GROMACS .gro file of C-alpha atoms in nm:
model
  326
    1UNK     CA    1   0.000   0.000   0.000
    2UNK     CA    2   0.124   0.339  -0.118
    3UNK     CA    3   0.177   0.642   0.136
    4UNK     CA    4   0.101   1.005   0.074
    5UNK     CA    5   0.299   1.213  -0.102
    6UNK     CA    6   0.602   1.301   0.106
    7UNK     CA    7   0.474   1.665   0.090
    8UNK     CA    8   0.176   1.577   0.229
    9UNK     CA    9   0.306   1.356   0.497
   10UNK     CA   10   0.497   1.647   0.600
   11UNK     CA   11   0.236   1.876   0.639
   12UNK     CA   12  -0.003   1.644   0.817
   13UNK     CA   13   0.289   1.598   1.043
   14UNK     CA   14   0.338   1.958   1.153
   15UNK     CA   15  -0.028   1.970   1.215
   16UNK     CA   16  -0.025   1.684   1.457
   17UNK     CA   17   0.260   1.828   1.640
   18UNK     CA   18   0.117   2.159   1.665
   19UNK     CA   19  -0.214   2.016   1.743
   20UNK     CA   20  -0.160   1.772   1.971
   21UNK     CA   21  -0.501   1.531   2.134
   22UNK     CA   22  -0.791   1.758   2.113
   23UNK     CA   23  -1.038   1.562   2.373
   24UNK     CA   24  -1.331   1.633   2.131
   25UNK     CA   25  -1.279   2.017   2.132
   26UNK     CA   26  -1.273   2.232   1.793
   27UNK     CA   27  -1.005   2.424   1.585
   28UNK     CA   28  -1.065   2.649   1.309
   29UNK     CA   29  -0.834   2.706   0.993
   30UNK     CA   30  -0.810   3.063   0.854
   31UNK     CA   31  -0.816   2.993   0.497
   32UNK     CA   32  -0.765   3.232   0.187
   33UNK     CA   33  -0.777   2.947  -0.059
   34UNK     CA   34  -0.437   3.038  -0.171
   35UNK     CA   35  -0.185   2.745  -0.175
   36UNK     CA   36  -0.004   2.792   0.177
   37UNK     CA   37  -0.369   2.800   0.395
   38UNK     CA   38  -0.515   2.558   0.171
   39UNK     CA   39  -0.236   2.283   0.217
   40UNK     CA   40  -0.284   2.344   0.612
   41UNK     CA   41  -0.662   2.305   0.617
   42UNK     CA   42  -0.636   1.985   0.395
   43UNK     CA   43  -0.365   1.845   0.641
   44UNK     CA   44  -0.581   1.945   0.945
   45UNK     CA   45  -0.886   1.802   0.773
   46UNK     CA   46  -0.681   1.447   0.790
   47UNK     CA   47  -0.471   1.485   1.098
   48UNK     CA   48  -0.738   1.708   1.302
   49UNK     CA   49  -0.991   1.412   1.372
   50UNK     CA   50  -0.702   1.156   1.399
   51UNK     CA   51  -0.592   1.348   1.697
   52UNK     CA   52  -0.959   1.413   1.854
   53UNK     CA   53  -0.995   1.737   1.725
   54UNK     CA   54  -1.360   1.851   1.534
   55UNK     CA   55  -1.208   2.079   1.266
   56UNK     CA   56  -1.418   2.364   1.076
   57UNK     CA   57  -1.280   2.670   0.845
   58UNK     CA   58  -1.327   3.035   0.818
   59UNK     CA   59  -1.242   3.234   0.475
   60UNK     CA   60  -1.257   3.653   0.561
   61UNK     CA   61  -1.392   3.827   0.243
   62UNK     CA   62  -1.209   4.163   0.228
   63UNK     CA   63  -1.448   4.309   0.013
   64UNK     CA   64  -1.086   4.462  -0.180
   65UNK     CA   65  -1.114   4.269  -0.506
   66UNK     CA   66  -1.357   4.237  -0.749
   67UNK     CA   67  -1.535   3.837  -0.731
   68UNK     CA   68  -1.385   3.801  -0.366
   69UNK     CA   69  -1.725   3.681  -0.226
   70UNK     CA   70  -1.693   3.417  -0.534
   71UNK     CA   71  -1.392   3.292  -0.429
   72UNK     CA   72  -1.476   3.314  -0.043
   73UNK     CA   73  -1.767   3.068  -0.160
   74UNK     CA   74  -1.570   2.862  -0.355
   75UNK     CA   75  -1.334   2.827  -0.005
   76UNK     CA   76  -1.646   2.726   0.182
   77UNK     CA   77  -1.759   2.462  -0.063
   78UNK     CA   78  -1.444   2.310  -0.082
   79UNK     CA   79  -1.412   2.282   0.359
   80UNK     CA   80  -1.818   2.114   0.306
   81UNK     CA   81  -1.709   1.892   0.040
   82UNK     CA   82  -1.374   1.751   0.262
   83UNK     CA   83  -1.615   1.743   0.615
   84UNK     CA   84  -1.492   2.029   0.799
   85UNK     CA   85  -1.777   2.167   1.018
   86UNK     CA   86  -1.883   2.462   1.095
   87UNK     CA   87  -1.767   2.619   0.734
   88UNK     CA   88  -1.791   2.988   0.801
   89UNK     CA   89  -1.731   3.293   0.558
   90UNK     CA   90  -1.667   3.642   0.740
   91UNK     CA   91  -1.732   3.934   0.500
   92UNK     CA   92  -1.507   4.258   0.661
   93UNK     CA   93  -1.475   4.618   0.517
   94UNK     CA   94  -1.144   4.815   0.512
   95UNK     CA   95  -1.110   5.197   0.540
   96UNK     CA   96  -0.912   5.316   0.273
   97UNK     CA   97  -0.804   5.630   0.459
   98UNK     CA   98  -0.728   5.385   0.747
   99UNK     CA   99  -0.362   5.514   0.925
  100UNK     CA  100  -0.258   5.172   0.930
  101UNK     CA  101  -0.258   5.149   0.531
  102UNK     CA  102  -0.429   4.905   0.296
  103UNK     CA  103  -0.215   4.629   0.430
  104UNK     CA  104  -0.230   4.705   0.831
  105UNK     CA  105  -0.597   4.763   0.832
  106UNK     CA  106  -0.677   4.431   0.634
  107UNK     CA  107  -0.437   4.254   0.873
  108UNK     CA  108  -0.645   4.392   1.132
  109UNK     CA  109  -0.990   4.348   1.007
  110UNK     CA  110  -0.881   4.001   0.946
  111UNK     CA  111  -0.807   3.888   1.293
  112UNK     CA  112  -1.038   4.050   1.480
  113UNK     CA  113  -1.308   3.873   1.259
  114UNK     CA  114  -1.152   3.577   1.290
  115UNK     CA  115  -1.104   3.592   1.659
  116UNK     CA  116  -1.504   3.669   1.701
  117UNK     CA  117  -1.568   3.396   1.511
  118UNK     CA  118  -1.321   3.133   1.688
  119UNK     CA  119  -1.458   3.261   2.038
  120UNK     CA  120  -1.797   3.243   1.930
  121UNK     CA  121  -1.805   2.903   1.817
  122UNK     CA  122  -1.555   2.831   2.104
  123UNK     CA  123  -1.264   2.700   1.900
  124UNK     CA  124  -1.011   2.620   2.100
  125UNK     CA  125  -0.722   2.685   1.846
  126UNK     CA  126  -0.703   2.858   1.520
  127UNK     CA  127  -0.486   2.764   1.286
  128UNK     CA  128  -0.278   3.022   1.080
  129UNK     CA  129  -0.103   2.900   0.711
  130UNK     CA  130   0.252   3.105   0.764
  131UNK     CA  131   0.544   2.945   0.650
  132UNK     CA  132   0.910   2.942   0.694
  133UNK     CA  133   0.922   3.221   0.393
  134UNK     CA  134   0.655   3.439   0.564
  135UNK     CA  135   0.893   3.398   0.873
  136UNK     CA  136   1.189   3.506   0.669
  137UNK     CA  137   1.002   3.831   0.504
  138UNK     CA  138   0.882   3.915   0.873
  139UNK     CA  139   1.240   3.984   0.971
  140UNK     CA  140   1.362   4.146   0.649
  141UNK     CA  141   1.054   4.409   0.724
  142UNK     CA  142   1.154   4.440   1.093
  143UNK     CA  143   1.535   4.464   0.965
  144UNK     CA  144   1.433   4.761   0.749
  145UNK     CA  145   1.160   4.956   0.999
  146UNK     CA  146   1.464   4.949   1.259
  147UNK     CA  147   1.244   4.704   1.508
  148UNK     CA  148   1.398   4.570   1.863
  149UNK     CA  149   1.408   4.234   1.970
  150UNK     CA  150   1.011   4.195   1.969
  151UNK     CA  151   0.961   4.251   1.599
  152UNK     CA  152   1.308   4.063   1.520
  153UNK     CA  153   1.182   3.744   1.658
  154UNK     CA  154   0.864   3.727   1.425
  155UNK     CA  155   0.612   3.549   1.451
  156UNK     CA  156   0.522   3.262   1.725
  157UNK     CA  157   0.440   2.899   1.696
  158UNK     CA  158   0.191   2.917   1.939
  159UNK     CA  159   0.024   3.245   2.088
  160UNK     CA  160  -0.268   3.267   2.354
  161UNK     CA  161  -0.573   3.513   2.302
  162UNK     CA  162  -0.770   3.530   2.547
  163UNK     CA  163  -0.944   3.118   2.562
  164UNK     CA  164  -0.797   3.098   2.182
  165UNK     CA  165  -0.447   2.924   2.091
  166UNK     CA  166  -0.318   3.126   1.808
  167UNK     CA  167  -0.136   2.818   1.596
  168UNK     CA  168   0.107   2.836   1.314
  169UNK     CA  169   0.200   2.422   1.199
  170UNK     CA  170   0.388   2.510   0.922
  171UNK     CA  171   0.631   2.770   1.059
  172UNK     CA  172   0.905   2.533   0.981
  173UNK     CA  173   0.733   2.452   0.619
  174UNK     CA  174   0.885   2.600   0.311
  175UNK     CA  175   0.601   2.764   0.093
  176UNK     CA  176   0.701   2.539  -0.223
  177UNK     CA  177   0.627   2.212  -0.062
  178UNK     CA  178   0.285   2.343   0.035
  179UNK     CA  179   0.258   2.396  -0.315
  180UNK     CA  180   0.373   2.061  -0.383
  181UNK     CA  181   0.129   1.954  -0.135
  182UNK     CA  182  -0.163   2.069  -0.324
  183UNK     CA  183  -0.054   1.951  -0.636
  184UNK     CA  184  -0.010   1.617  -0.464
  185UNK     CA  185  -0.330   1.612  -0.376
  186UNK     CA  186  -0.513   1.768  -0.682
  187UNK     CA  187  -0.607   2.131  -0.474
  188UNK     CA  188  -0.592   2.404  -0.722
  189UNK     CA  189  -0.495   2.718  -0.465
  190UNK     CA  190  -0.596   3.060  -0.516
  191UNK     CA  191  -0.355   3.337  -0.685
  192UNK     CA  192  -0.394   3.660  -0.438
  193UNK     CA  193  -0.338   3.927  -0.705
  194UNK     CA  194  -0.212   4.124  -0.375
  195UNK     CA  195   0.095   3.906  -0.342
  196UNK     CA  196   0.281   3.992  -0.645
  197UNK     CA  197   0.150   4.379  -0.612
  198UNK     CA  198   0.461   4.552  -0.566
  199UNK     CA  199   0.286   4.897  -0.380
  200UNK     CA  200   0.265   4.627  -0.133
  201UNK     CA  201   0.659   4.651   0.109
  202UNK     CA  202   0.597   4.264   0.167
  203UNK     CA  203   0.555   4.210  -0.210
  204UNK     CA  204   0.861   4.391  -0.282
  205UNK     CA  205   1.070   4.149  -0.020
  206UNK     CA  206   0.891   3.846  -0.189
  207UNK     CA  207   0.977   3.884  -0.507
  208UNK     CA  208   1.292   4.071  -0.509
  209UNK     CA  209   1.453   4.131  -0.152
  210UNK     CA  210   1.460   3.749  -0.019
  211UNK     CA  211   1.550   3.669  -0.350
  212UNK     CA  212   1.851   3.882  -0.395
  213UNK     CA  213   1.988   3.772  -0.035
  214UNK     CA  214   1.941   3.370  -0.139
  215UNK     CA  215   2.157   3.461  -0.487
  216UNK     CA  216   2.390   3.641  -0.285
  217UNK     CA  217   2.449   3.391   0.017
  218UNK     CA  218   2.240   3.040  -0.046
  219UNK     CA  219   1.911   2.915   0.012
  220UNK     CA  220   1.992   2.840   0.351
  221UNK     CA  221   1.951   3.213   0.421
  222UNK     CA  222   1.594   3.148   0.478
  223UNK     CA  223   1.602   2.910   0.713
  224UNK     CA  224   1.891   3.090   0.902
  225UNK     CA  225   1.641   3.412   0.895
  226UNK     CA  226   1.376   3.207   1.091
  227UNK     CA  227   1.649   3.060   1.319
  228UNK     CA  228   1.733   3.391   1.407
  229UNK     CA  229   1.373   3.503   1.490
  230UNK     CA  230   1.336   3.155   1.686
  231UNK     CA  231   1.625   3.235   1.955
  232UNK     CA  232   1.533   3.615   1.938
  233UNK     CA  233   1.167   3.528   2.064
  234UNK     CA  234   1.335   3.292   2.336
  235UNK     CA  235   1.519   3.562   2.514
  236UNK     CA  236   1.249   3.855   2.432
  237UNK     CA  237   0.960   3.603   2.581
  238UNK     CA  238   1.255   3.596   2.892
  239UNK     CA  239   1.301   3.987   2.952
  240UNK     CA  240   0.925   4.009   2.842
  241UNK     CA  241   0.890   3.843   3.209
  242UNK     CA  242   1.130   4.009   3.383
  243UNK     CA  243   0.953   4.361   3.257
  244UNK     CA  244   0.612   4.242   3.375
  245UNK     CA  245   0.722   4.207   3.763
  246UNK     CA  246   0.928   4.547   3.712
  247UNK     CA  247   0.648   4.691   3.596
  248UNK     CA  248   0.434   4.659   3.886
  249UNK     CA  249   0.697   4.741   4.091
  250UNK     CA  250   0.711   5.059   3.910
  251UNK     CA  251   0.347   5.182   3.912
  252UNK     CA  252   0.249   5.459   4.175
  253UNK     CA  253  -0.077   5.695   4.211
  254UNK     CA  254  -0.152   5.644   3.874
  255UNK     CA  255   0.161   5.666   3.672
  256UNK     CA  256   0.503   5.549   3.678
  257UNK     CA  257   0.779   5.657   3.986
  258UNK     CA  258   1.107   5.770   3.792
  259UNK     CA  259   1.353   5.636   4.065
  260UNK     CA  260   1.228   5.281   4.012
  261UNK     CA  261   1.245   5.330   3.655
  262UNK     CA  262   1.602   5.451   3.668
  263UNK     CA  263   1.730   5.171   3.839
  264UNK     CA  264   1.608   4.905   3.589
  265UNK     CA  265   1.826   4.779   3.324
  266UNK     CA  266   1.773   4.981   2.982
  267UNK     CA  267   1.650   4.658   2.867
  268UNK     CA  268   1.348   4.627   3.085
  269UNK     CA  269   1.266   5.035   3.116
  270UNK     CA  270   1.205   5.053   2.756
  271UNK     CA  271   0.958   4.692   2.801
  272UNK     CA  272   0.815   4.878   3.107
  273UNK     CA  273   0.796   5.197   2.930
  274UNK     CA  274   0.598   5.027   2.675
  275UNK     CA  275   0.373   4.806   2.840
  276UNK     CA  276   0.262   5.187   3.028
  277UNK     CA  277   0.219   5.331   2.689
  278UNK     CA  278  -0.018   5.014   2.563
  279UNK     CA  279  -0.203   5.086   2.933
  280UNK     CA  280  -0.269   5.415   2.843
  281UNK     CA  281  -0.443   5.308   2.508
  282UNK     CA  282  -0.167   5.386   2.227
  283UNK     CA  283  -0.261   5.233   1.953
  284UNK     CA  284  -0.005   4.914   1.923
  285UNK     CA  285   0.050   4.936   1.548
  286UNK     CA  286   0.130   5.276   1.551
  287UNK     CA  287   0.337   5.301   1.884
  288UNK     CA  288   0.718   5.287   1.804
  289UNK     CA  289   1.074   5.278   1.933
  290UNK     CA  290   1.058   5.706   1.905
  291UNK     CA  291   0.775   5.742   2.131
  292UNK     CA  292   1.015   5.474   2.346
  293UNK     CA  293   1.281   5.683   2.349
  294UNK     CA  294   1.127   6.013   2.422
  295UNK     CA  295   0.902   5.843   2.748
  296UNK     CA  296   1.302   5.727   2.838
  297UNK     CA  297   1.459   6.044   2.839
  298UNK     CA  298   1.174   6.213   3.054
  299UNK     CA  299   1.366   5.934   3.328
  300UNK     CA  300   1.701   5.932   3.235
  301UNK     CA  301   1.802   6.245   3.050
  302UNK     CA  302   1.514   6.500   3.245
  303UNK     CA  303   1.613   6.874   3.188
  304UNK     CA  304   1.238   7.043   3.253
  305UNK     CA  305   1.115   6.933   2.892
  306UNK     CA  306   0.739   6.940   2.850
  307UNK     CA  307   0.509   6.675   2.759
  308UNK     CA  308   0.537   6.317   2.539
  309UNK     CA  309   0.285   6.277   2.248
  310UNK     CA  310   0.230   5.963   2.217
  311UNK     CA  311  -0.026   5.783   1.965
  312UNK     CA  312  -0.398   5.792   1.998
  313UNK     CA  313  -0.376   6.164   2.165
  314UNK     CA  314  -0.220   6.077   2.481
  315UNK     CA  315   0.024   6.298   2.633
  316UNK     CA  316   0.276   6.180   2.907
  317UNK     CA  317   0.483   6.417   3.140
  318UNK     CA  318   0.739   6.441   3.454
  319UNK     CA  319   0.568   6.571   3.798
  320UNK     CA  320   0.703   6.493   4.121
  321UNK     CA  321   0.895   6.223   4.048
  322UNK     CA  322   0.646   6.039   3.897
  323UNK     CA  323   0.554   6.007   3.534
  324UNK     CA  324   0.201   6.057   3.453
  325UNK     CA  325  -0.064   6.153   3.182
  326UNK     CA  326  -0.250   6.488   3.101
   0.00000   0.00000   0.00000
């Protein structure tokens, strides 16, 4: 008797270990229908039940290209025809004018409708199709926007929201063998027009950044990329910890007291620095190392200056030894 494909093997594999026994409880795959989501759902529809997991699928409709709801549909009939259950389609609209840009706001419209749906149909995990590429591009883009540790380390394996596992099985996967995968197993993926648009910065590193770097120093650049990110998120996730308990050692009356910030490491001010500027409602996305920097110096380099702007209208200032908000 004949195995799967080796492809396939391999990607039912990295489901099962991400996965592990699901004790009757339900996942949901986010699913474009392009070839890297659609090689995960078709693993998890085979590995999912194997491991006690019920397994349905949710497809978010951006409403950005013309016959999206089409190919939303086709998604859905596809996750009826292989038994996944529930089979959900979540239309979303995007603000043009949104600050975030075209490609933050979808990013953004997209989880948040898939994390309603996932809590309302209390899915215990939901399964995301990144691969070792997307890994890759993440760093290139947190190379170029001058990002710290955090953003270096990409994107987890395994993230918690709330009830919700956030879970990425093919991580480790190169995006051709997904391919393969599909083709293996007769799945004709969907071509995002969006992924080859080069207005789009992740675009641009897909098609001619990450290239140029693999001509320059081998394929294994890739892989050494996502290595990289992997030990970066081990010792972030460790100071990330260490900030947390300074942090509440550093709140007082409100705000923040400066001679408990002064005597952390610079390492864990700038974590607790940030953490207070989330607290205060800046908006995550736009919140960066500047507005960091310029909360720091009100601490450690304090010569009378007036207030912080910070994102979302907030403004933070020194009083008493303490900082605080207007």
């Amino acid at each position: 008797m004949t195995g799967p494909h080796p492809t396939v093997a391999q990607t039912r594999t990295a489901v099962r270990r991400a996965l592990g026994h699901g004790d009757d409880r339900l996942v949901l795959i986010a699913c474009s229908g392009g070839a890297d989501s659609l090689a995960l759902a078709a693993a998890a529809a085979f590995a999912g039940p194997r491991t006690g997991w019920r397994v349905g699928l949710i497809t978010v409709d951006h409403n950005l290209q013309t016959g999206s709801a089409d190919r939303a549909a086709t998604v859905a009939a596809w996750a009826t025809s292989a038994g996944l259950a529930p089979v959900l389609i979540a239309p979303v609209t995007i603000d043009p004018a949104d600050p975030m840009g075209p490609e933050g706001a979808a990013r953004h419209a997209r989880y948040e409708a898939l994390l309603h749906h996932a809590h309302e149909y209390a899915a215990a995990a939901l399964l995301l199709g990144h691969t070792l590429d997307d890994q890759a591009e993440t760093v290139l883009l947190a190379l170029a926007r001058g990002a710290g540790p955090r953003g270096l380390a990409g994107m987890p394996a395994r993230r918690e929201v709330g009830e919700v596992a956030l879970l990425r099985p093919m991580l480790g996967v190169r995006r051709t063998t997904l391919r393969e995968a599909c083709a293996a197993q007769g799945l004709t993926p969907w071509e995002d027009p969006h992924n080859a648009d080069t207005r789009y910065a992740r675009a641009r590193v897909r098609s001619d950044a990450l290239p140029a770097l693999v001509a320059a120093l081998g394929p294994g650049v890739v892989g050494n990329l996502a290595q990289t990110a992997a030990q970066l998120a081990v010792d972030a996730s460790y100071l990330d910890g260490l900030a947390a308990e300074a942090y509440q050692g550093c709140r007082c009356d409100g705000g923040l007291d400066v001679d408990a910030l002064r005597a952390l490491p610079e390492a864990l001010r700038g974590r607790v620095l940030h953490t207070w500027a989330l607290e205060l409602g800046a908006p995550a996305a736009a919140l960066g190392h500047r507005h960091v920097a310029a909360l720091d110096a009100l601490v450690t380099d304090w010569h009378g200056q007036g207030a912080t702007a910070l994102p979302g209208g907030i403004e933070a200032h020194r009083e008493g030894g303490r900082l605080l908000v207007q």
